[in-house]
Amino acid sequence: MKKILVTGGLGFIGSHTVVELQNEGFEVIIIDNLSNSKIEVLDNITEITGIKPKFHQLDLRVKSDVKSFFDTNKVDGIIHFAAFKAIGESVANPLEYYENNIGSLVFLLQEMRDRNIDNFIFSSSCMAYGTPEKLPITESTPSNKAASPYANTKQIGEEIIEESCNSYKMNAITLRYFNPIGAHETAKIGEFPTGTPQNLIPYITQTAAGIREQLSVFGNDYDTPDGTAIRDYIHVVDLAKAHIVSLKRLLNKENKKNFELFNIGTGKGSTVLEVITTFEKVYKKTLNYKIVNRRPGDITAIYADTEFTNKELGWKTEKTLEEALSSAWKWQLKQK
Ligand code: UD1
């Protein structure tokens, strides 16, 4: 049984990936510092899969702790989620973002180099493309300047990984996610937004649940069919499965280059109003929302070209936007 280290394995995407790994027969070791996750997630994963993953509460910024972890644990691959992810916070405090997102990455790669550990999967974002010049975005679209320190940590992180792959003969895959949403069908794991949600789906479900009074739609004067901005919303379980396919590609040595990049999206863009209308089908009521000004820093549209990922990685999304929104709503109802 292959042993896989999942950093940030109690977080939103991490926990769903741990479930899929265990379903596929991998032995999972989680590292998480609980900075943006809850320890109960470990029990919830265990309830879903019937297997309790090994867990180490550890901060990857502490190099000596990272070293001691690898002194006592042998792994066949690493999926690296542990990172900060709030864009506004990264603008307010860039150095925290560089220390956490880049520092930890470097420590992990150093251990991989020193112990000949191979097979690294990196959790990246479509924001690493910068503002796109042409849509949909293919993997060969050149990256523009990152719009925030957060996005920059993904761009720089990928460069560090690519250079390490070239110099130390490692193999890595970076996955550029579009907008991950939804929750596990059991509603035992999902996303816990801290404080007021910044993202669209948690804001919608909290409004429907009566926690927020009204959703603000940020701008209806964009150059799109209904004037609201377009994103590519992907069900988190589909996204989690992309990690399993990527991991197997590396373990089976099917990768074509030692550093590969894939878009992980549905290929379909939806406007904010389309998301609201689809949610209303699931909710069976109308949602209280108003149109307000654009949110600074938002772009008009971004969605994936999925052809390369579909063909080369042999993965594509299976779930619809409605299924994703329905799972998010089921999860929200369990939080009350
Ligand atoms: C999000 C994530 C980013 C991730 C990226 C991948 C944050 C803050 N952003 O960005 O980390 O890399 O997806 O694409 O975590 N909207 C409203 N009202 C709201 C909230 C959002 O109208 O209350 C609109 C936004 O203006 C945007 C769309 O909904 O047009 C999606 O917003 P959001 O869920 O925040 O995602 P992104 O900004 O695309």
mmCIF file of C-alpha atoms and ligand atoms in Angstrom:
data_model
loop_
_atom_site.group_PDB
_atom_site.id
_atom_site.type_symbol
_atom_site.label_atom_id
_atom_site.label_comp_id
_atom_site.label_asym_id
_atom_site.label_seq_id
_atom_site.Cartn_x
_atom_site.Cartn_y
_atom_site.Cartn_z
ATOM 1 C CA MET A 1 0.000 0.000 0.000
ATOM 2 C CA LYS A 2 1.505 3.350 -1.053
ATOM 3 C CA LYS A 3 1.875 5.920 1.720
ATOM 4 C CA ILE A 4 0.908 9.462 0.798
ATOM 5 C CA LEU A 5 1.564 12.583 2.839
ATOM 6 C CA VAL A 6 -1.228 15.143 2.528
ATOM 7 C CA THR A 7 -0.300 18.541 3.957
ATOM 8 C CA GLY A 8 -3.316 20.648 4.856
ATOM 9 C CA GLY A 9 -5.303 17.409 4.808
ATOM 10 C CA LEU A 10 -7.973 18.696 7.191
ATOM 11 C CA GLY A 11 -8.796 21.716 5.014
ATOM 12 C CA PHE A 12 -11.565 22.055 2.449
ATOM 13 C CA ILE A 13 -9.913 20.492 -0.598
ATOM 14 C CA GLY A 14 -7.438 18.460 1.476
ATOM 15 C CA SER A 15 -10.131 16.581 3.407
ATOM 16 C CA HIS A 16 -12.043 15.643 0.247
ATOM 17 C CA THR A 17 -8.798 14.420 -1.317
ATOM 18 C CA VAL A 18 -7.960 12.308 1.752
ATOM 19 C CA VAL A 19 -11.369 10.607 1.420
ATOM 20 C CA GLU A 20 -10.753 9.795 -2.254
ATOM 21 C CA LEU A 21 -7.206 8.557 -1.516
ATOM 22 C CA GLN A 22 -8.483 6.204 1.164
ATOM 23 C CA ASN A 23 -11.302 5.028 -1.110
ATOM 24 C CA GLU A 24 -8.610 4.126 -3.653
ATOM 25 C CA GLY A 25 -6.592 2.129 -1.114
ATOM 26 C CA PHE A 26 -3.808 4.600 -0.335
ATOM 27 C CA GLU A 27 -2.468 4.926 3.198
ATOM 28 C CA VAL A 28 -2.711 8.582 4.180
ATOM 29 C CA ILE A 29 -0.657 10.614 6.636
ATOM 30 C CA ILE A 30 -1.999 14.118 7.250
ATOM 31 C CA ILE A 31 0.014 17.112 8.375
ATOM 32 C CA ASP A 32 -2.073 20.142 9.381
ATOM 33 C CA ASN A 33 -1.423 22.993 11.820
ATOM 34 C CA LEU A 34 -5.177 23.611 12.323
ATOM 35 C CA SER A 35 -4.732 27.294 11.402
ATOM 36 C CA ASN A 36 -7.777 27.169 9.135
ATOM 37 C CA SER A 37 -9.278 23.750 9.883
ATOM 38 C CA LYS A 38 -10.855 21.797 12.696
ATOM 39 C CA ILE A 39 -9.647 18.605 14.344
ATOM 40 C CA GLU A 40 -13.199 17.130 14.112
ATOM 41 C CA VAL A 41 -12.610 16.759 10.375
ATOM 42 C CA LEU A 42 -10.361 13.798 11.193
ATOM 43 C CA ASP A 43 -13.291 11.927 12.766
ATOM 44 C CA ASN A 44 -15.592 12.937 9.929
ATOM 45 C CA ILE A 45 -13.151 11.528 7.353
ATOM 46 C CA THR A 46 -13.007 8.347 9.457
ATOM 47 C CA GLU A 47 -16.817 8.118 9.475
ATOM 48 C CA ILE A 48 -16.973 8.422 5.682
ATOM 49 C CA THR A 49 -14.204 5.951 4.824
ATOM 50 C CA GLY A 50 -14.073 3.692 7.887
ATOM 51 C CA ILE A 51 -10.338 4.354 8.118
ATOM 52 C CA LYS A 52 -8.665 6.827 10.455
ATOM 53 C CA PRO A 53 -5.791 8.559 8.678
ATOM 54 C CA LYS A 54 -2.566 9.140 10.634
ATOM 55 C CA PHE A 55 -2.396 12.761 11.774
ATOM 56 C CA HIS A 56 0.463 15.048 12.818
ATOM 57 C CA GLN A 57 -0.325 18.537 14.079
ATOM 58 C CA LEU A 58 2.708 20.285 12.724
ATOM 59 C CA ASP A 59 3.635 23.681 11.322
ATOM 60 C CA LEU A 60 5.590 23.363 8.104
ATOM 61 C CA ARG A 61 7.253 26.722 8.770
ATOM 62 C CA VAL A 62 9.282 25.053 11.523
ATOM 63 C CA LYS A 63 12.102 23.418 9.603
ATOM 64 C CA SER A 64 13.252 21.216 12.498
ATOM 65 C CA ASP A 65 9.721 19.797 12.874
ATOM 66 C CA VAL A 66 9.529 19.059 9.173
ATOM 67 C CA LYS A 67 12.879 17.252 9.404
ATOM 68 C CA SER A 68 11.804 15.160 12.402
ATOM 69 C CA PHE A 69 8.586 14.211 10.636
ATOM 70 C CA PHE A 70 10.550 12.741 7.733
ATOM 71 C CA ASP A 71 13.033 11.083 10.132
ATOM 72 C CA THR A 72 10.201 8.891 11.386
ATOM 73 C CA ASN A 73 7.875 8.648 8.367
ATOM 74 C CA LYS A 74 8.638 7.169 4.961
ATOM 75 C CA VAL A 75 6.301 8.308 2.173
ATOM 76 C CA ASP A 76 5.865 7.455 -1.515
ATOM 77 C CA GLY A 77 4.407 10.802 -2.525
ATOM 78 C CA ILE A 78 3.251 14.183 -1.259
ATOM 79 C CA ILE A 79 0.127 16.209 -2.028
ATOM 80 C CA HIS A 80 0.756 19.718 -0.758
ATOM 81 C CA PHE A 81 -2.304 21.793 0.152
ATOM 82 C CA ALA A 82 -1.115 23.553 3.317
ATOM 83 C CA ALA A 83 -1.133 27.270 2.505
ATOM 84 C CA PHE A 84 -2.900 30.535 3.224
ATOM 85 C CA LYS A 85 -5.556 31.406 0.621
ATOM 86 C CA ALA A 86 -7.283 34.708 1.331
ATOM 87 C CA ILE A 87 -6.500 37.260 -1.337
ATOM 88 C CA GLY A 88 -7.304 40.404 0.675
ATOM 89 C CA GLU A 89 -5.306 39.164 3.643
ATOM 90 C CA SER A 90 -2.328 38.520 1.354
ATOM 91 C CA VAL A 91 -2.446 42.135 0.165
ATOM 92 C CA ALA A 92 -2.568 43.356 3.773
ATOM 93 C CA ASN A 93 0.219 41.043 4.921
ATOM 94 C CA PRO A 94 2.317 39.736 2.016
ATOM 95 C CA LEU A 95 5.291 38.604 4.102
ATOM 96 C CA GLU A 96 3.142 36.184 6.114
ATOM 97 C CA TYR A 97 2.027 34.716 2.801
ATOM 98 C CA TYR A 98 5.553 34.365 1.452
ATOM 99 C CA GLU A 99 6.814 32.834 4.706
ATOM 100 C CA ASN A 100 3.979 30.326 4.936
ATOM 101 C CA ASN A 101 3.305 29.455 1.303
ATOM 102 C CA ILE A 102 6.874 29.640 -0.011
ATOM 103 C CA GLY A 103 8.909 28.861 3.140
ATOM 104 C CA SER A 104 6.995 25.643 3.835
ATOM 105 C CA LEU A 105 7.231 24.566 0.212
ATOM 106 C CA VAL A 106 11.017 24.995 0.200
ATOM 107 C CA PHE A 107 11.385 22.976 3.423
ATOM 108 C CA LEU A 108 9.312 20.140 1.984
ATOM 109 C CA LEU A 109 11.280 20.078 -1.268
ATOM 110 C CA GLN A 110 14.577 20.088 0.647
ATOM 111 C CA GLU A 111 13.475 16.997 2.547
ATOM 112 C CA MET A 112 12.410 15.358 -0.713
ATOM 113 C CA ARG A 113 15.813 16.109 -2.230
ATOM 114 C CA ASP A 114 17.757 14.897 0.820
ATOM 115 C CA ARG A 115 15.791 11.663 1.180
ATOM 116 C CA ASN A 116 15.155 10.882 -2.489
ATOM 117 C CA ILE A 117 11.397 11.225 -2.132
ATOM 118 C CA ASP A 118 9.645 11.538 -5.472
ATOM 119 C CA ASN A 119 6.105 12.375 -6.657
ATOM 120 C CA PHE A 120 4.868 15.811 -5.646
ATOM 121 C CA ILE A 121 1.439 17.295 -6.358
ATOM 122 C CA PHE A 122 1.004 21.039 -5.888
ATOM 123 C CA SER A 123 -2.230 22.804 -5.142
ATOM 124 C CA SER A 124 -2.230 25.838 -7.435
ATOM 125 C CA SER A 125 -4.800 28.244 -8.779
ATOM 126 C CA CYS A 126 -5.930 29.647 -12.100
ATOM 127 C CA MET A 127 -4.934 32.941 -10.522
ATOM 128 C CA ALA A 128 -1.354 31.933 -11.368
ATOM 129 C CA TYR A 129 -2.237 32.886 -14.999
ATOM 130 C CA GLY A 130 -2.702 36.519 -13.970
ATOM 131 C CA THR A 131 -5.404 38.388 -15.883
ATOM 132 C CA PRO A 132 -6.115 36.266 -18.972
ATOM 133 C CA GLU A 133 -5.763 37.826 -22.411
ATOM 134 C CA LYS A 134 -7.779 35.116 -24.158
ATOM 135 C CA LEU A 135 -10.481 32.706 -23.019
ATOM 136 C CA PRO A 136 -10.774 29.837 -22.388
ATOM 137 C CA ILE A 137 -7.358 29.456 -20.765
ATOM 138 C CA THR A 138 -5.155 26.640 -22.045
ATOM 139 C CA GLU A 139 -2.104 25.314 -20.226
ATOM 140 C CA SER A 140 0.147 27.009 -22.775
ATOM 141 C CA THR A 141 -1.322 30.456 -22.029
ATOM 142 C CA PRO A 142 1.628 32.508 -20.768
ATOM 143 C CA SER A 143 1.283 33.738 -17.207
ATOM 144 C CA ASN A 144 0.823 37.461 -16.692
ATOM 145 C CA LYS A 145 1.772 39.306 -13.537
ATOM 146 C CA ALA A 146 -0.019 37.850 -10.526
ATOM 147 C CA ALA A 147 -2.733 40.152 -9.201
ATOM 148 C CA SER A 148 -2.041 39.554 -5.492
ATOM 149 C CA PRO A 149 0.695 38.221 -3.197
ATOM 150 C CA TYR A 150 -1.471 35.079 -2.796
ATOM 151 C CA ALA A 151 -1.522 34.469 -6.550
ATOM 152 C CA ASN A 152 2.187 35.275 -6.679
ATOM 153 C CA THR A 153 2.936 32.530 -4.128
ATOM 154 C CA LYS A 154 1.324 30.079 -6.567
ATOM 155 C CA GLN A 155 3.334 31.411 -9.547
ATOM 156 C CA ILE A 156 6.615 31.449 -7.625
ATOM 157 C CA GLY A 157 5.816 28.116 -5.984
ATOM 158 C CA GLU A 158 5.424 26.472 -9.372
ATOM 159 C CA GLU A 159 8.743 27.939 -10.561
ATOM 160 C CA ILE A 160 10.522 26.621 -7.460
ATOM 161 C CA ILE A 161 9.039 23.171 -8.017
ATOM 162 C CA GLU A 162 9.960 23.129 -11.714
ATOM 163 C CA GLU A 163 13.544 24.147 -10.979
ATOM 164 C CA SER A 164 13.782 21.521 -8.234
ATOM 165 C CA CYS A 165 12.434 18.850 -10.585
ATOM 166 C CA ASN A 166 15.108 19.755 -13.130
ATOM 167 C CA SER A 167 17.994 19.900 -10.673
ATOM 168 C CA TYR A 168 17.147 17.025 -8.340
ATOM 169 C CA LYS A 169 15.411 14.590 -10.708
ATOM 170 C CA MET A 170 12.042 14.801 -8.984
ATOM 171 C CA ASN A 171 8.643 14.507 -10.644
ATOM 172 C CA ALA A 172 5.802 16.902 -9.930
ATOM 173 C CA ILE A 173 2.382 17.894 -11.172
ATOM 174 C CA THR A 174 0.830 21.275 -10.468
ATOM 175 C CA LEU A 175 -2.945 21.569 -10.639
ATOM 176 C CA ARG A 176 -4.379 24.988 -11.386
ATOM 177 C CA TYR A 177 -7.845 24.948 -9.893
ATOM 178 C CA PHE A 178 -10.645 27.168 -11.051
ATOM 179 C CA ASN A 179 -13.366 27.888 -8.418
ATOM 180 C CA PRO A 180 -13.812 24.907 -6.070
ATOM 181 C CA ILE A 181 -17.280 24.670 -4.487
ATOM 182 C CA GLY A 182 -19.639 22.156 -2.881
ATOM 183 C CA ALA A 183 -19.169 19.489 -0.253
ATOM 184 C CA HIS A 184 -19.086 15.717 0.179
ATOM 185 C CA GLU A 185 -22.429 13.982 -0.511
ATOM 186 C CA THR A 186 -22.555 12.770 3.103
ATOM 187 C CA ALA A 187 -22.373 16.418 4.253
ATOM 188 C CA LYS A 188 -19.775 15.258 6.794
ATOM 189 C CA ILE A 189 -17.012 17.397 5.302
ATOM 190 C CA GLY A 190 -17.184 20.761 3.526
ATOM 191 C CA GLU A 191 -15.905 24.310 3.726
ATOM 192 C CA PHE A 192 -15.821 26.291 6.983
ATOM 193 C CA PRO A 193 -15.509 29.939 6.041
ATOM 194 C CA THR A 194 -14.074 31.947 8.927
ATOM 195 C CA GLY A 195 -16.180 35.001 9.735
ATOM 196 C CA THR A 196 -18.050 36.631 6.893
ATOM 197 C CA PRO A 197 -17.551 34.544 3.745
ATOM 198 C CA GLN A 198 -15.614 36.230 0.954
ATOM 199 C CA ASN A 199 -16.559 33.646 -1.657
ATOM 200 C CA LEU A 200 -19.802 33.516 -3.563
ATOM 201 C CA ILE A 201 -21.179 30.057 -2.667
ATOM 202 C CA PRO A 202 -20.762 30.204 1.138
ATOM 203 C CA TYR A 203 -22.265 33.699 1.041
ATOM 204 C CA ILE A 204 -25.247 32.395 -0.930
ATOM 205 C CA THR A 205 -25.854 29.429 1.392
ATOM 206 C CA GLN A 206 -25.468 31.561 4.526
ATOM 207 C CA THR A 207 -27.961 34.071 3.116
ATOM 208 C CA ALA A 208 -30.416 31.262 2.365
ATOM 209 C CA ALA A 209 -29.913 29.925 5.899
ATOM 210 C CA GLY A 210 -30.688 33.342 7.380
ATOM 211 C CA ILE A 211 -27.167 33.925 8.770
ATOM 212 C CA ARG A 212 -26.633 36.805 6.298
ATOM 213 C CA GLU A 213 -29.410 39.152 5.405
ATOM 214 C CA GLN A 214 -28.690 39.722 1.765
ATOM 215 C CA LEU A 215 -26.176 38.698 -0.885
ATOM 216 C CA SER A 216 -24.386 41.519 -2.669
ATOM 217 C CA VAL A 217 -23.751 40.808 -6.336
ATOM 218 C CA PHE A 218 -20.560 42.661 -7.164
ATOM 219 C CA GLY A 219 -21.324 44.486 -10.408
ATOM 220 C CA ASN A 220 -23.737 43.916 -13.309
ATOM 221 C CA ASP A 221 -21.932 46.127 -15.787
ATOM 222 C CA TYR A 222 -19.360 43.597 -16.977
ATOM 223 C CA ASP A 223 -19.130 42.705 -20.655
ATOM 224 C CA THR A 224 -20.951 39.356 -20.230
ATOM 225 C CA PRO A 225 -24.433 38.158 -21.323
ATOM 226 C CA ASP A 226 -26.150 39.325 -18.107
ATOM 227 C CA GLY A 227 -23.529 41.823 -16.955
ATOM 228 C CA THR A 228 -22.255 39.753 -13.992
ATOM 229 C CA ALA A 229 -18.804 38.185 -13.811
ATOM 230 C CA ILE A 230 -18.043 34.694 -15.108
ATOM 231 C CA ARG A 231 -16.175 31.924 -13.256
ATOM 232 C CA ASP A 232 -15.666 28.185 -13.723
ATOM 233 C CA TYR A 233 -17.171 26.532 -10.620
ATOM 234 C CA ILE A 234 -15.984 22.976 -10.007
ATOM 235 C CA HIS A 235 -17.375 20.438 -7.512
ATOM 236 C CA VAL A 236 -14.748 19.765 -4.841
ATOM 237 C CA VAL A 237 -15.196 15.981 -5.178
ATOM 238 C CA ASP A 238 -14.377 16.154 -8.913
ATOM 239 C CA LEU A 239 -11.391 18.302 -7.992
ATOM 240 C CA ALA A 240 -10.258 15.824 -5.318
ATOM 241 C CA LYS A 241 -10.393 13.009 -7.884
ATOM 242 C CA ALA A 242 -8.040 14.960 -10.177
ATOM 243 C CA HIS A 243 -5.388 14.581 -7.462
ATOM 244 C CA ILE A 244 -5.773 10.794 -7.419
ATOM 245 C CA VAL A 245 -5.423 10.577 -11.194
ATOM 246 C CA SER A 246 -2.347 12.844 -11.074
ATOM 247 C CA LEU A 247 -0.780 10.856 -8.262
ATOM 248 C CA LYS A 248 -1.257 7.559 -10.112
ATOM 249 C CA ARG A 249 0.275 9.143 -13.220
ATOM 250 C CA LEU A 250 3.413 9.938 -11.226
ATOM 251 C CA LEU A 251 3.540 6.634 -9.317
ATOM 252 C CA ASN A 252 3.080 4.669 -12.564
ATOM 253 C CA LYS A 253 5.694 6.879 -14.276
ATOM 254 C CA GLU A 254 3.233 7.863 -16.999
ATOM 255 C CA ASN A 255 4.177 11.548 -16.866
ATOM 256 C CA LYS A 256 5.682 12.935 -20.070
ATOM 257 C CA LYS A 257 7.825 15.599 -18.381
ATOM 258 C CA ASN A 258 9.229 15.821 -14.863
ATOM 259 C CA PHE A 259 7.107 18.943 -14.252
ATOM 260 C CA GLU A 260 3.583 19.008 -15.646
ATOM 261 C CA LEU A 261 0.793 21.566 -15.332
ATOM 262 C CA PHE A 262 -2.935 20.898 -15.712
ATOM 263 C CA ASN A 263 -6.043 23.069 -15.585
ATOM 264 C CA ILE A 264 -8.640 21.700 -13.210
ATOM 265 C CA GLY A 265 -11.995 23.185 -14.122
ATOM 266 C CA THR A 266 -15.226 22.210 -15.838
ATOM 267 C CA GLY A 267 -14.574 24.255 -18.963
ATOM 268 C CA LYS A 268 -17.909 25.967 -18.509
ATOM 269 C CA GLY A 269 -18.205 29.533 -17.292
ATOM 270 C CA SER A 270 -21.229 30.657 -15.260
ATOM 271 C CA THR A 271 -22.251 34.200 -14.398
ATOM 272 C CA VAL A 272 -23.080 35.166 -10.813
ATOM 273 C CA LEU A 273 -26.762 35.458 -11.777
ATOM 274 C CA GLU A 274 -26.703 31.988 -13.354
ATOM 275 C CA VAL A 275 -25.285 30.608 -10.117
ATOM 276 C CA ILE A 276 -28.062 32.314 -8.156
ATOM 277 C CA THR A 277 -30.783 30.982 -10.480
ATOM 278 C CA THR A 278 -29.365 27.450 -10.272
ATOM 279 C CA PHE A 279 -29.174 27.721 -6.487
ATOM 280 C CA GLU A 280 -32.798 28.848 -6.356
ATOM 281 C CA LYS A 281 -33.814 25.572 -8.059
ATOM 282 C CA VAL A 282 -32.198 23.624 -5.233
ATOM 283 C CA TYR A 283 -33.416 26.025 -2.541
ATOM 284 C CA LYS A 284 -36.942 26.167 -4.003
ATOM 285 C CA LYS A 285 -37.265 29.808 -2.929
ATOM 286 C CA THR A 286 -35.935 33.097 -4.196
ATOM 287 C CA LEU A 287 -32.676 34.377 -2.798
ATOM 288 C CA ASN A 288 -32.459 37.856 -1.333
ATOM 289 C CA TYR A 289 -29.792 39.705 -3.291
ATOM 290 C CA LYS A 290 -28.992 43.169 -4.556
ATOM 291 C CA ILE A 291 -26.631 44.481 -7.189
ATOM 292 C CA VAL A 292 -23.814 46.601 -5.790
ATOM 293 C CA ASN A 293 -20.590 48.044 -7.202
ATOM 294 C CA ARG A 294 -17.860 45.835 -8.607
ATOM 295 C CA ARG A 295 -15.453 44.350 -6.056
ATOM 296 C CA PRO A 296 -11.990 45.875 -6.557
ATOM 297 C CA GLY A 297 -9.564 43.435 -8.145
ATOM 298 C CA ASP A 298 -12.240 41.183 -9.708
ATOM 299 C CA ILE A 299 -11.846 40.261 -13.355
ATOM 300 C CA THR A 300 -14.668 39.941 -15.906
ATOM 301 C CA ALA A 301 -14.345 36.289 -16.792
ATOM 302 C CA ILE A 302 -12.141 33.259 -16.322
ATOM 303 C CA TYR A 303 -12.782 29.647 -17.302
ATOM 304 C CA ALA A 304 -10.701 26.651 -18.261
ATOM 305 C CA ASP A 305 -9.924 25.038 -21.564
ATOM 306 C CA THR A 306 -10.057 21.422 -20.394
ATOM 307 C CA GLU A 307 -9.012 19.648 -23.597
ATOM 308 C CA PHE A 308 -5.396 18.992 -22.550
ATOM 309 C CA THR A 309 -6.381 17.779 -19.083
ATOM 310 C CA ASN A 310 -9.160 15.566 -20.469
ATOM 311 C CA LYS A 311 -6.883 13.944 -23.067
ATOM 312 C CA GLU A 312 -3.536 13.867 -21.339
ATOM 313 C CA LEU A 313 -4.558 13.331 -17.718
ATOM 314 C CA GLY A 314 -7.627 11.280 -18.627
ATOM 315 C CA TRP A 315 -9.765 13.165 -16.139
ATOM 316 C CA LYS A 316 -12.871 15.266 -16.508
ATOM 317 C CA THR A 317 -15.581 16.606 -14.252
ATOM 318 C CA GLU A 318 -18.635 14.434 -13.664
ATOM 319 C CA LYS A 319 -20.822 16.639 -11.506
ATOM 320 C CA THR A 320 -23.021 19.555 -12.549
ATOM 321 C CA LEU A 321 -23.265 23.037 -11.069
ATOM 322 C CA GLU A 322 -26.662 22.090 -9.667
ATOM 323 C CA GLU A 323 -25.208 19.032 -7.895
ATOM 324 C CA ALA A 324 -22.400 21.171 -6.484
ATOM 325 C CA LEU A 325 -24.831 23.811 -5.204
ATOM 326 C CA SER A 326 -27.136 21.155 -3.812
ATOM 327 C CA SER A 327 -24.245 19.593 -1.845
ATOM 328 C CA ALA A 328 -23.199 23.043 -0.577
ATOM 329 C CA TRP A 329 -26.764 23.665 0.629
ATOM 330 C CA LYS A 330 -26.994 20.251 2.325
ATOM 331 C CA TRP A 331 -23.699 21.043 4.087
ATOM 332 C CA GLN A 332 -24.943 24.484 5.136
ATOM 333 C CA LEU A 333 -28.120 23.009 6.653
ATOM 334 C CA LYS A 334 -26.000 20.679 8.778
ATOM 335 C CA GLN A 335 -24.076 23.612 10.245
ATOM 336 C CA LYS A 336 -27.066 25.044 12.069
HETATM 337 C C1 UD1 B 1 -11.628 32.532 -5.765
HETATM 338 C C2 UD1 B 1 -10.683 32.510 -4.581
HETATM 339 C C3 UD1 B 1 -9.241 32.261 -4.963
HETATM 340 C C4 UD1 B 1 -9.117 31.160 -5.948
HETATM 341 C C5 UD1 B 1 -9.982 31.495 -7.138
HETATM 342 C C6 UD1 B 1 -9.898 30.497 -8.227
HETATM 343 C C7 UD1 B 1 -10.879 33.898 -2.557
HETATM 344 C C8 UD1 B 1 -11.103 35.269 -2.013
HETATM 345 N N1 UD1 B 1 -10.797 33.781 -3.885
HETATM 346 O O1 UD1 B 1 -11.642 33.787 -6.394
HETATM 347 O O2 UD1 B 1 -8.476 31.965 -3.844
HETATM 348 O O3 UD1 B 1 -7.778 30.988 -6.355
HETATM 349 O O4 UD1 B 1 -11.334 31.551 -6.684
HETATM 350 O O5 UD1 B 1 -10.603 31.053 -9.320
HETATM 351 O O6 UD1 B 1 -10.812 32.953 -1.790
HETATM 352 N N2 UD1 B 1 -19.226 37.521 -5.706
HETATM 353 C C9 UD1 B 1 -20.372 38.270 -5.464
HETATM 354 N N3 UD1 B 1 -20.772 38.405 -4.169
HETATM 355 C C10 UD1 B 1 -20.114 37.848 -3.113
HETATM 356 C C11 UD1 B 1 -18.954 37.073 -3.371
HETATM 357 C C12 UD1 B 1 -18.537 36.939 -4.689
HETATM 358 O O7 UD1 B 1 -20.990 38.790 -6.376
HETATM 359 O O8 UD1 B 1 -20.538 38.036 -1.978
HETATM 360 C C13 UD1 B 1 -18.784 37.345 -7.099
HETATM 361 C C14 UD1 B 1 -17.360 37.843 -7.356
HETATM 362 O O9 UD1 B 1 -17.365 39.194 -7.693
HETATM 363 C C15 UD1 B 1 -16.925 36.923 -8.493
HETATM 364 C C16 UD1 B 1 -17.665 35.619 -8.229
HETATM 365 O O10 UD1 B 1 -18.753 35.961 -7.362
HETATM 366 O O11 UD1 B 1 -17.357 37.436 -9.705
HETATM 367 C C17 UD1 B 1 -16.812 34.577 -7.545
HETATM 368 O O12 UD1 B 1 -16.170 35.155 -6.413
HETATM 369 P P1 UD1 B 1 -15.370 34.275 -5.353
HETATM 370 O O13 UD1 B 1 -16.191 33.122 -4.927
HETATM 371 O O14 UD1 B 1 -14.854 35.189 -4.295
HETATM 372 O O15 UD1 B 1 -14.163 33.680 -6.195
HETATM 373 P P2 UD1 B 1 -12.982 34.441 -6.991
HETATM 374 O O16 UD1 B 1 -12.898 35.850 -6.667
HETATM 375 O O17 UD1 B 1 -13.158 34.063 -8.416
#
